[in-house]
mmCIF file of C-alpha atoms in Angstrom:
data_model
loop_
_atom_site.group_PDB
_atom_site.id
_atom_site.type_symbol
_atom_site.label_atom_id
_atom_site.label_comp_id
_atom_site.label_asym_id
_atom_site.label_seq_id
_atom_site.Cartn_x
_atom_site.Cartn_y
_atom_site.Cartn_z
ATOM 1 C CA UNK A 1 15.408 -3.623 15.797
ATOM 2 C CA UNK A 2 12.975 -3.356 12.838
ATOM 3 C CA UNK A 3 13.568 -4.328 9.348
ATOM 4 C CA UNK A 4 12.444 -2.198 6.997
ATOM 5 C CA UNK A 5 11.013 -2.483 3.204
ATOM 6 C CA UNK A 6 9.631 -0.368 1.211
ATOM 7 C CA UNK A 7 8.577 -1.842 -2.072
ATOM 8 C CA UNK A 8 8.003 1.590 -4.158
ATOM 9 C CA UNK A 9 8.620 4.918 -3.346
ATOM 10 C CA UNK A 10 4.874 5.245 -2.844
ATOM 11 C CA UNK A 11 5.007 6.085 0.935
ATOM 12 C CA UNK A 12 7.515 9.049 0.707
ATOM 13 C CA UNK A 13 5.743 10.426 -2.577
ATOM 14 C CA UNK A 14 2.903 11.062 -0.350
ATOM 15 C CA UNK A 15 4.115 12.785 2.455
ATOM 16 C CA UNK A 16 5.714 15.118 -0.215
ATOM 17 C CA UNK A 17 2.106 15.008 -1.650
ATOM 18 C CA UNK A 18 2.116 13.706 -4.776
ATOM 19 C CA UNK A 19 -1.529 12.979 -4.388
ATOM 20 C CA UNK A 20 -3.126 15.605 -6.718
ATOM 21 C CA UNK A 21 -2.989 19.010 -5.270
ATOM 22 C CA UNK A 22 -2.996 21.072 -7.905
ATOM 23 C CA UNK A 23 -6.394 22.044 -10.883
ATOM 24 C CA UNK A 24 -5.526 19.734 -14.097
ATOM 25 C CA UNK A 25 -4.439 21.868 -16.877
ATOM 26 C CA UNK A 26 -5.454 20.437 -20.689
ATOM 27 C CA UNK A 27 -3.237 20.266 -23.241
ATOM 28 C CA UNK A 28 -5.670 22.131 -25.549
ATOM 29 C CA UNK A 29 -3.237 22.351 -28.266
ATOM 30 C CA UNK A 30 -4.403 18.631 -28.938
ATOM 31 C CA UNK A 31 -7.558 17.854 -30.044
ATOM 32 C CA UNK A 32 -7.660 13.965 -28.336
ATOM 33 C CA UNK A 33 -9.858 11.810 -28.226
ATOM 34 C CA UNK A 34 -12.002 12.415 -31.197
ATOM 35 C CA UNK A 35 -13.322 8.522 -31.199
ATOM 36 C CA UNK A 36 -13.719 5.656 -28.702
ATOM 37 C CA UNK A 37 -10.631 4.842 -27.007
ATOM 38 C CA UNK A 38 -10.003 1.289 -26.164
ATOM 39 C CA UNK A 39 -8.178 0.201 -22.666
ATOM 40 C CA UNK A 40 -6.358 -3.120 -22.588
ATOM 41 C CA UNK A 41 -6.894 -4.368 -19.268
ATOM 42 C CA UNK A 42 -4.588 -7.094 -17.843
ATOM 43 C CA UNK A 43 -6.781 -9.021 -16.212
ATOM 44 C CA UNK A 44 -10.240 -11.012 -15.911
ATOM 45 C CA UNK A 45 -13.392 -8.702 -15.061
ATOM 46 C CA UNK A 46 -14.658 -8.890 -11.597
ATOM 47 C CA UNK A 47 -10.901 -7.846 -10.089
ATOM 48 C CA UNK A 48 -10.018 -4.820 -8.326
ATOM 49 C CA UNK A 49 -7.503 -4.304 -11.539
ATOM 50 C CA UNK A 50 -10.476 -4.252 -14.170
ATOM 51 C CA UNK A 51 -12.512 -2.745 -11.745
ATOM 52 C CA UNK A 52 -9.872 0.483 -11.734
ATOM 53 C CA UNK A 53 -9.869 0.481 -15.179
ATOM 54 C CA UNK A 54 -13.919 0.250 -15.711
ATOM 55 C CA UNK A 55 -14.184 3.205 -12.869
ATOM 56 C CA UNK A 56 -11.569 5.409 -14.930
ATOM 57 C CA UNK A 57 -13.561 4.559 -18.189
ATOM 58 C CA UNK A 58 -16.471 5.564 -16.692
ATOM 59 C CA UNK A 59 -15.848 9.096 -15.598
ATOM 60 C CA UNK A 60 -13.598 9.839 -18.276
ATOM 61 C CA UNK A 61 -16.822 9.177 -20.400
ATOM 62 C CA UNK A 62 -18.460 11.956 -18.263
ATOM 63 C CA UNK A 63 -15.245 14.834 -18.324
ATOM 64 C CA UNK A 64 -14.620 14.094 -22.097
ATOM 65 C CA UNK A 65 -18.304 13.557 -23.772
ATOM 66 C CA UNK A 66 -16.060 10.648 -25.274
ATOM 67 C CA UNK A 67 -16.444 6.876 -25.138
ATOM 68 C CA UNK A 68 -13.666 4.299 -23.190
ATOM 69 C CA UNK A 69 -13.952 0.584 -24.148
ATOM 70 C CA UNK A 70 -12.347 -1.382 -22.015
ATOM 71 C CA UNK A 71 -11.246 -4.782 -23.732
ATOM 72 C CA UNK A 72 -10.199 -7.373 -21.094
ATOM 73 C CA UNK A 73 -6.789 -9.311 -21.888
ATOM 74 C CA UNK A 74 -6.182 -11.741 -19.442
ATOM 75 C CA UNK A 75 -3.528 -14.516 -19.867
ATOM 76 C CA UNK A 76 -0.271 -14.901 -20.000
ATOM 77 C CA UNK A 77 0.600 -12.987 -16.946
ATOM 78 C CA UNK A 78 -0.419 -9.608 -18.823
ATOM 79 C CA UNK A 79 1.781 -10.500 -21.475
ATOM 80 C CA UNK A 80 -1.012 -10.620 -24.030
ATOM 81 C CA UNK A 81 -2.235 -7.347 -23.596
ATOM 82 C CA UNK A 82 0.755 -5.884 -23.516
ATOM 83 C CA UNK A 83 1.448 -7.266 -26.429
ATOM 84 C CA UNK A 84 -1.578 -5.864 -28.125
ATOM 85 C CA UNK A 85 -1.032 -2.267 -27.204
ATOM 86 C CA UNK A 86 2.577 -2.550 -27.581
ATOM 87 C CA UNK A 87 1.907 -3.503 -31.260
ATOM 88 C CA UNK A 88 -0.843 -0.798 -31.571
ATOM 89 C CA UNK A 89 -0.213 2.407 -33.425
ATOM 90 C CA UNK A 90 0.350 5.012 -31.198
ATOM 91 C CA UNK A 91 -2.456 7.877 -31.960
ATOM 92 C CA UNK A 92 -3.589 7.726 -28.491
ATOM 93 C CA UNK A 93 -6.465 5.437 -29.036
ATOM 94 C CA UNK A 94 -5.232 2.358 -27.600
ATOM 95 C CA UNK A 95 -4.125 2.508 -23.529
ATOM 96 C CA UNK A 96 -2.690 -0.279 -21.447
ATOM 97 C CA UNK A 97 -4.364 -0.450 -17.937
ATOM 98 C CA UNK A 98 -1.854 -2.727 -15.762
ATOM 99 C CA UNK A 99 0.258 -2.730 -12.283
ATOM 100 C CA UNK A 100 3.759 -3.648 -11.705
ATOM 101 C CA UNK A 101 2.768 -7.465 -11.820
ATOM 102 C CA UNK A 102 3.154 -7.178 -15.610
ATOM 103 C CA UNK A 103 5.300 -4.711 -15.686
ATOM 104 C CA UNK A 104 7.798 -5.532 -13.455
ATOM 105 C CA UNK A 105 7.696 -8.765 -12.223
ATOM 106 C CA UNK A 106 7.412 -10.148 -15.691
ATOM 107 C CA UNK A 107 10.758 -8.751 -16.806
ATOM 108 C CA UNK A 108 12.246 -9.733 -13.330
ATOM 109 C CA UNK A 109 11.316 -13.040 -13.620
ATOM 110 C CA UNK A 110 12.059 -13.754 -17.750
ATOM 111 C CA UNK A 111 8.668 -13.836 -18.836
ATOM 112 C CA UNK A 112 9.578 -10.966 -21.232
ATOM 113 C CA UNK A 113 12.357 -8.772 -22.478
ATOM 114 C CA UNK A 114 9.651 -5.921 -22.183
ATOM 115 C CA UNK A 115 10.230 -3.269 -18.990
ATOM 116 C CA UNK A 116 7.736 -0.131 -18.559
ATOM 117 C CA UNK A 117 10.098 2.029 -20.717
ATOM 118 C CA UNK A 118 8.504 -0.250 -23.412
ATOM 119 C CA UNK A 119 5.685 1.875 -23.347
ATOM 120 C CA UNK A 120 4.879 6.205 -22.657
ATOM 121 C CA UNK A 121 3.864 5.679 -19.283
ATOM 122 C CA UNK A 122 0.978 8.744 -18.784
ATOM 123 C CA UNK A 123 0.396 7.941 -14.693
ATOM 124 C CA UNK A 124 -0.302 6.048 -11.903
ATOM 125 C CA UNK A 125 -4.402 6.080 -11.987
ATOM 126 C CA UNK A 126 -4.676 4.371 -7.792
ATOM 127 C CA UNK A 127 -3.101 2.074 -5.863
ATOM 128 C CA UNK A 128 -4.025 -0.774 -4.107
ATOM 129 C CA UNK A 129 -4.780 -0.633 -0.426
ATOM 130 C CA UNK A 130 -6.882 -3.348 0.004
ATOM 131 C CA UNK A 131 -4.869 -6.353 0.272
ATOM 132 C CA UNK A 132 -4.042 -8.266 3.861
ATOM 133 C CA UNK A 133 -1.786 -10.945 4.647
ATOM 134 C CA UNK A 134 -4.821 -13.899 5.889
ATOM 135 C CA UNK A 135 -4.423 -17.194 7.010
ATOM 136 C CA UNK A 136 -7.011 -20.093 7.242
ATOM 137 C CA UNK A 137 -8.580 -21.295 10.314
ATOM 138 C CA UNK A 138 -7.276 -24.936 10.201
ATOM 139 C CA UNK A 139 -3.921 -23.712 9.824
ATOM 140 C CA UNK A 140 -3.689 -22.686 12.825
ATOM 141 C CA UNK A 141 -2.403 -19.189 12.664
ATOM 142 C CA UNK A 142 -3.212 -16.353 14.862
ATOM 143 C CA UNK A 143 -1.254 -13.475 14.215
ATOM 144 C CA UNK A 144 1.803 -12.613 12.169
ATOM 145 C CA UNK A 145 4.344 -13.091 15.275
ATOM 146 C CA UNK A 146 2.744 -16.713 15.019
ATOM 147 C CA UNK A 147 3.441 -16.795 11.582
ATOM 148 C CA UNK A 148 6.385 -16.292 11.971
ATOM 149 C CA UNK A 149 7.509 -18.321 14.881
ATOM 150 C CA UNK A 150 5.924 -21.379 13.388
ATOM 151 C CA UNK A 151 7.673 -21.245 10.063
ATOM 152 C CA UNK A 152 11.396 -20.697 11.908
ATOM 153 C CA UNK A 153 10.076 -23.138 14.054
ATOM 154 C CA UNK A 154 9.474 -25.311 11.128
ATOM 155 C CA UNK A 155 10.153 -24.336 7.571
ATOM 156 C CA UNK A 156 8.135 -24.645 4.696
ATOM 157 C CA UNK A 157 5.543 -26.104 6.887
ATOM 158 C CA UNK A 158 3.008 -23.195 6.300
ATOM 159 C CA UNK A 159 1.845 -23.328 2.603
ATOM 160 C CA UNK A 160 1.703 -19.876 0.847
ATOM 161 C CA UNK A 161 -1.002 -19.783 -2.061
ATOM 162 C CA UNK A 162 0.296 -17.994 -5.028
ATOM 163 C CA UNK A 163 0.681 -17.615 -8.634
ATOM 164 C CA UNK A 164 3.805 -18.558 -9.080
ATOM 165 C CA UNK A 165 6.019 -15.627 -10.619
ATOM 166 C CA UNK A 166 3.462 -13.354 -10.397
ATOM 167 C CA UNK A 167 2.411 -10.023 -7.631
ATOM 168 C CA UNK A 168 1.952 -12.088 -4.577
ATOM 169 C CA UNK A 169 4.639 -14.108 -5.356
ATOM 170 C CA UNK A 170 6.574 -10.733 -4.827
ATOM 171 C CA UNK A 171 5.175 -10.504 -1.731
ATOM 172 C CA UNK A 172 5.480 -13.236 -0.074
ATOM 173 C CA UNK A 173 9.198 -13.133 -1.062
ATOM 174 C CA UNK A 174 9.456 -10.199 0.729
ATOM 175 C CA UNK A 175 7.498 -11.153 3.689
ATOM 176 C CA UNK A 176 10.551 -14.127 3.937
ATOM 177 C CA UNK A 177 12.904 -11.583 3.250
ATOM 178 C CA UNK A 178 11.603 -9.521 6.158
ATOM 179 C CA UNK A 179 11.219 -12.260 8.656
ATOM 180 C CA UNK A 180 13.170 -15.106 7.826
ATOM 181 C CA UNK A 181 10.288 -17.216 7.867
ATOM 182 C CA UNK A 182 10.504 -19.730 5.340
ATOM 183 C CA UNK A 183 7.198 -20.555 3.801
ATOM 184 C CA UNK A 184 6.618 -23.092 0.987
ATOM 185 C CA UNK A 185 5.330 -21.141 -1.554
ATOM 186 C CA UNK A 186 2.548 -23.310 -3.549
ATOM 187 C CA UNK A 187 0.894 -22.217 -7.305
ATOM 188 C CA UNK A 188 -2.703 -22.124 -6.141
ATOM 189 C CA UNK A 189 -4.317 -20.266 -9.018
ATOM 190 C CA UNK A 190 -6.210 -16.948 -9.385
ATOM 191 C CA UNK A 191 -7.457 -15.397 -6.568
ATOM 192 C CA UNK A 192 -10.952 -17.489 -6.407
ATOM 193 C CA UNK A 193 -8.757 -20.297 -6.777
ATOM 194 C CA UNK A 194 -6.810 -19.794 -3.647
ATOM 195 C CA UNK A 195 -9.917 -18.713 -1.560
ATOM 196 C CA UNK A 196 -10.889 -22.080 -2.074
ATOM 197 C CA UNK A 197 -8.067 -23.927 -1.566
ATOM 198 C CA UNK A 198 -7.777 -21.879 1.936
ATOM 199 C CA UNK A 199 -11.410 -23.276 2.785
ATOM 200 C CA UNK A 200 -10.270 -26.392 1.951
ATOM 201 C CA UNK A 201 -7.542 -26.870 3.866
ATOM 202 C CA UNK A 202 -5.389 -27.157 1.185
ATOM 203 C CA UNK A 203 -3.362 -23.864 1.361
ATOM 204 C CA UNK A 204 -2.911 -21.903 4.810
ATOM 205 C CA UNK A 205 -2.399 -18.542 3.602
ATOM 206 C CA UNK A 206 -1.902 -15.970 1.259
ATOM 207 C CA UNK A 207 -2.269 -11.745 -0.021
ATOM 208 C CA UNK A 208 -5.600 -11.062 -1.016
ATOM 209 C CA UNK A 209 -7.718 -8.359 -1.608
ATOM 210 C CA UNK A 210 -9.575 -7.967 1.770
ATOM 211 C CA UNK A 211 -12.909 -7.417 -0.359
ATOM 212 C CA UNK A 212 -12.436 -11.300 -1.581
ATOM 213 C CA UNK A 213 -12.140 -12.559 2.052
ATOM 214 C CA UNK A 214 -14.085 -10.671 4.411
ATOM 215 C CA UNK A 215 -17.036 -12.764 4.752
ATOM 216 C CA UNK A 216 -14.812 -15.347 5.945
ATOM 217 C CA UNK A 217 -12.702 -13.244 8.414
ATOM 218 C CA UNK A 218 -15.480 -12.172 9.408
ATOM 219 C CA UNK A 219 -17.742 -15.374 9.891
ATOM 220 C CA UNK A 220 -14.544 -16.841 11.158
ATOM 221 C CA UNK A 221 -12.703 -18.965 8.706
ATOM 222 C CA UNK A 222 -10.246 -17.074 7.874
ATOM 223 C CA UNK A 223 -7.641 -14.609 9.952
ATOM 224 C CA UNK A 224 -6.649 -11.299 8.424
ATOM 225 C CA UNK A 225 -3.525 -10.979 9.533
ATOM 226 C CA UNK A 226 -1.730 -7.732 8.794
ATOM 227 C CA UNK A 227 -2.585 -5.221 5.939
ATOM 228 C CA UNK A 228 1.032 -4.223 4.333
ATOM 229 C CA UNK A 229 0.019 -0.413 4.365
ATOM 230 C CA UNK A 230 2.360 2.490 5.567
ATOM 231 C CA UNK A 231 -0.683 2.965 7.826
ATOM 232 C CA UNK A 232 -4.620 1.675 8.602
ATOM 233 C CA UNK A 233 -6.793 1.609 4.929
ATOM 234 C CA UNK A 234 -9.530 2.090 7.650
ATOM 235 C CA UNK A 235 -12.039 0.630 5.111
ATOM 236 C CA UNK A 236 -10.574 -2.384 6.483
ATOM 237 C CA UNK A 237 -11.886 -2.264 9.621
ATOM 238 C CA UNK A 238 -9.318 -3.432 12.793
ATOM 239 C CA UNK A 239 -6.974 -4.709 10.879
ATOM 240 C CA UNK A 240 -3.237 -3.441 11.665
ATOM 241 C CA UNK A 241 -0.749 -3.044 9.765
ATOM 242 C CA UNK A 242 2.510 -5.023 9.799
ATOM 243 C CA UNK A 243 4.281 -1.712 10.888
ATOM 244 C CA UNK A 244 2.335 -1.648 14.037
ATOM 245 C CA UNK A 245 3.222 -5.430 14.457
ATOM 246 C CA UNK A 246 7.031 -4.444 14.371
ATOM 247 C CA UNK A 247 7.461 -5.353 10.576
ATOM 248 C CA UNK A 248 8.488 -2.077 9.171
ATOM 249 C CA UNK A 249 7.091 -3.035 5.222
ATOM 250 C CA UNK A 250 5.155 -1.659 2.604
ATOM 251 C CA UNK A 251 3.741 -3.239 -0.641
ATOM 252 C CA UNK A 252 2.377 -1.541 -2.976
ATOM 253 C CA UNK A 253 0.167 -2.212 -5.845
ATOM 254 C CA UNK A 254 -0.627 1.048 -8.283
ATOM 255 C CA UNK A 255 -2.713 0.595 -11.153
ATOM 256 C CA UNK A 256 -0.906 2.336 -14.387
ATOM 257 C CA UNK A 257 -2.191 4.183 -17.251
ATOM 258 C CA UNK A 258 -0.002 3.664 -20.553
ATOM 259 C CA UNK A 259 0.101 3.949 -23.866
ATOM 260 C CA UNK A 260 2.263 2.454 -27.157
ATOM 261 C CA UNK A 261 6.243 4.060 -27.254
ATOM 262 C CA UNK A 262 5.926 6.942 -29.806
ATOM 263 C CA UNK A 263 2.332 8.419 -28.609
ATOM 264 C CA UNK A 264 2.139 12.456 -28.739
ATOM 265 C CA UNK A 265 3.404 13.365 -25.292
ATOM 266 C CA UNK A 266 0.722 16.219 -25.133
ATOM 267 C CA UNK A 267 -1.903 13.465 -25.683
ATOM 268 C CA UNK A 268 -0.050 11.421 -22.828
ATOM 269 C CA UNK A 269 -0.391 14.518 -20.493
ATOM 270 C CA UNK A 270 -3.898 14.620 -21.626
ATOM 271 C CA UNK A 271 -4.737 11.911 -20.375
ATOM 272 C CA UNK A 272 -2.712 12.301 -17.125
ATOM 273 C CA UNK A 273 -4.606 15.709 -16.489
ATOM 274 C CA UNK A 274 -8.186 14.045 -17.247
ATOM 275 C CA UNK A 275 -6.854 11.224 -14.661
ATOM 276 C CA UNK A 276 -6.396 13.893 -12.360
ATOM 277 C CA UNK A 277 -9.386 15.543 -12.668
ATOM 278 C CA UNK A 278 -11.440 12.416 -12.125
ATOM 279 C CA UNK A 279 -9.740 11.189 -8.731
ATOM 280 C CA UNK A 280 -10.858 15.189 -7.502
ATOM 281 C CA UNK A 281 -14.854 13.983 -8.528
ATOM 282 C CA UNK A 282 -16.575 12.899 -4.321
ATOM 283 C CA UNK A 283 -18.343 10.386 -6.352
ATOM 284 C CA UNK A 284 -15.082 8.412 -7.718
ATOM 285 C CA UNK A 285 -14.079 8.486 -4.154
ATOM 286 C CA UNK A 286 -17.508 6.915 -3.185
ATOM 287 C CA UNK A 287 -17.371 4.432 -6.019
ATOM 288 C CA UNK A 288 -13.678 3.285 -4.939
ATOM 289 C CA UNK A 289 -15.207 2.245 -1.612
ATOM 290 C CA UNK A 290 -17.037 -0.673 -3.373
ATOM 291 C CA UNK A 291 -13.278 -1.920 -3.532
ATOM 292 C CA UNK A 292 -12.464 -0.385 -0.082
ATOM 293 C CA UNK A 293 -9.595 1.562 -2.033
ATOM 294 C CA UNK A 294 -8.913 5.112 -1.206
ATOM 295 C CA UNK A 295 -8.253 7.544 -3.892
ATOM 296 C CA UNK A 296 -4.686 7.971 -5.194
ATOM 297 C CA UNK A 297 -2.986 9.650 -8.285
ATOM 298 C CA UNK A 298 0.708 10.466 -9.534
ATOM 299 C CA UNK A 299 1.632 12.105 -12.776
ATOM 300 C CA UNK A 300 3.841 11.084 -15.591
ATOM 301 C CA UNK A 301 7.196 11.697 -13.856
ATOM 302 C CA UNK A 302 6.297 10.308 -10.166
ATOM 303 C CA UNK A 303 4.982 7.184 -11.940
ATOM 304 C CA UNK A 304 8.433 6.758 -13.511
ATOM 305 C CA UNK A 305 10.010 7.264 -10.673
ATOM 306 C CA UNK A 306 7.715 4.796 -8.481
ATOM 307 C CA UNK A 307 8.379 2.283 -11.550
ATOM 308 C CA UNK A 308 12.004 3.040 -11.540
ATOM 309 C CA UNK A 309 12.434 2.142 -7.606
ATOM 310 C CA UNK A 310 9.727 -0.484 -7.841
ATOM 311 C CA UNK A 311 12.221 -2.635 -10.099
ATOM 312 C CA UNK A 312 15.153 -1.692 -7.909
ATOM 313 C CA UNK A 313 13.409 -3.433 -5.367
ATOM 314 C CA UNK A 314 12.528 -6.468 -7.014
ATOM 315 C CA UNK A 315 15.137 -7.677 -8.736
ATOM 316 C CA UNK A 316 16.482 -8.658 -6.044
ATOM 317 C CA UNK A 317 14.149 -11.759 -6.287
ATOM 318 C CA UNK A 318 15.061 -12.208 -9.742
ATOM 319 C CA UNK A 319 16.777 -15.757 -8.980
ATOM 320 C CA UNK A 320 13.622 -17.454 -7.044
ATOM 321 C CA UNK A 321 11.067 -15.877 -9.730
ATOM 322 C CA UNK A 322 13.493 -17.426 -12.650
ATOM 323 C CA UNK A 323 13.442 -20.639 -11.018
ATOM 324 C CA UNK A 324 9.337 -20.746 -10.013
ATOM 325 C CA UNK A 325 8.890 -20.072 -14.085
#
């Protein structure tokens, strides 16, 4: 029998289709933005986070004749940016760009007192489709049955890069969850950080964004071995998905769009409505190739309830998170 897990409510949103279907409506009683807006992203440039961000910034540029800054935050898990916009005053000119790796798992795991209702959550601006389950060539690893064998066979022999308490610590949780594999779960760093450690040797797998290993799958150092989509991301070539390898699981990764509690809800709709608008532009599809990320959107309500289910889920890791912090 299959196991299933489903890590958001992603997967049934968009056979209801949540994915935008109908023309974006303004709230033209608000006159918003009238000066440069600044986005608080989470993370480092050069990541498929701050690349969602600089790709919203861009064409909202275009639909608004207005400027977006976006201000990199890294550190802390996301805690520092949050932090920022959390203290910022809420006229609309300050957004938080983040996923549930700050919003979420950082409550789950004690990190913060701090949940998404902290903030007026205006929508889910894409979600991540790019990441595979990919093992190095010296471990030995061929396929996730393998996986799996090998670490019943022998737990915590197969080292899982992560950071600890963060996203793909969440995942790889859930992949043990799933299988009962046990893996030994090892703090490897950022994502560059664990690509190297798999070349080395010194880690035998992890989640990462296919982008950031497909050179080596490719020129053979690395296996991709399942992509934890409810089906193919066909941007990532032949590689299946756990479903079709009899692991019925999802993961998803969606990139929100929030601002400070208190912020004029029609300026919050706003900016859900221009969000809209720019996921319906061919080129933004074109652009999110570059990240091999199809285009995805959910308003102000299906992001809440995405969040809402998303922390269901989770917390039922609360207990190894706690302790890995």
């Amino acid at each position: 029998m299959k196991k299933t897990f489903r890590a958001s409510l992603l997967s049934a949103l968009v056979g209801m289709g949540a994915l935008a279907t109908h023309s974006a409506t303004f709230a033209d009683e608000v006159k918003w933005p009238t000066r440069p807006v600044q986005v608080v992203v989470i993370a480092n440039p050069g990541g498929d986070t701050d690349f969602n961000a600089r790709m919203m910034a861009k064409y909202f540029n275009e639909i608004t004749g207005k400027t977006m800054v976006v201000t990199n935050v890294a550190g802390g898990g996301g805690t520092l940016a949050a932090e920022q916009v959390k203290g910022a005053a809420a006229d609309g000119n300050t957004i938080l760009f983040t996923h549930p790796g700050q919003l979420i798992v950082n409550e789950v795991a004690g990190l913060t007192e701090d949940s998404y209702e902290t903030f007026d959550v205006a929508c889910i601006a894409g979600v991540d489709k790019s990441t595979v389950f990919v093992a190095s060539k010296q471990s030995g690893v061929t396929s996730m049955q393998d996986l799996v064998d090998k670490s019943k066979a022998n737990p915590g022999s197969i080292t899982y890069g992560t950071e600890m308490g963060s996203f793909s610590h969440i995942q790889g949780l859930m992949l043990e969850k799933l299988t009962g594999a046990k893996l030994k779960m090892v703090d490897g760093g950022t994502v560059s950080d664990r690509v190297v450690g798999m070349l080395g040797g010194r880690l035998d797998m992890g989640a990462i964004t296919y982008g950031s290993v497909q050179d080596y799958v490719q020129g053979g150092q690395m296996v991709a071995l399942g992509q934890p989509n409810d089906e193919r991301n066909t941007m990532l070539g032949e590689v299946p998905t756990l479903k079709e390898q009899g692991l019925d699981i999802t993961m998803d990764k969606p990139y929100v769009v929030a601002f400070p509690k208190g912020t004029d809800p029609a300026i919050v709709k706003k900016m859900s409505d221009i969000m809209q608008q720019i996921t319906e532009k061919p080129a933004y599809a074109e652009d999110l190739k570059k990240f091999k990320q199809p285009v995805a959107f959910y308003g102000t309500e299906e992001a809440k309830q995405i969040l809402a289910k998303t922390r269901e889920d989770f917390m039922q890791f609360k207990d190894e998170l706690r302790k890995a912090k």
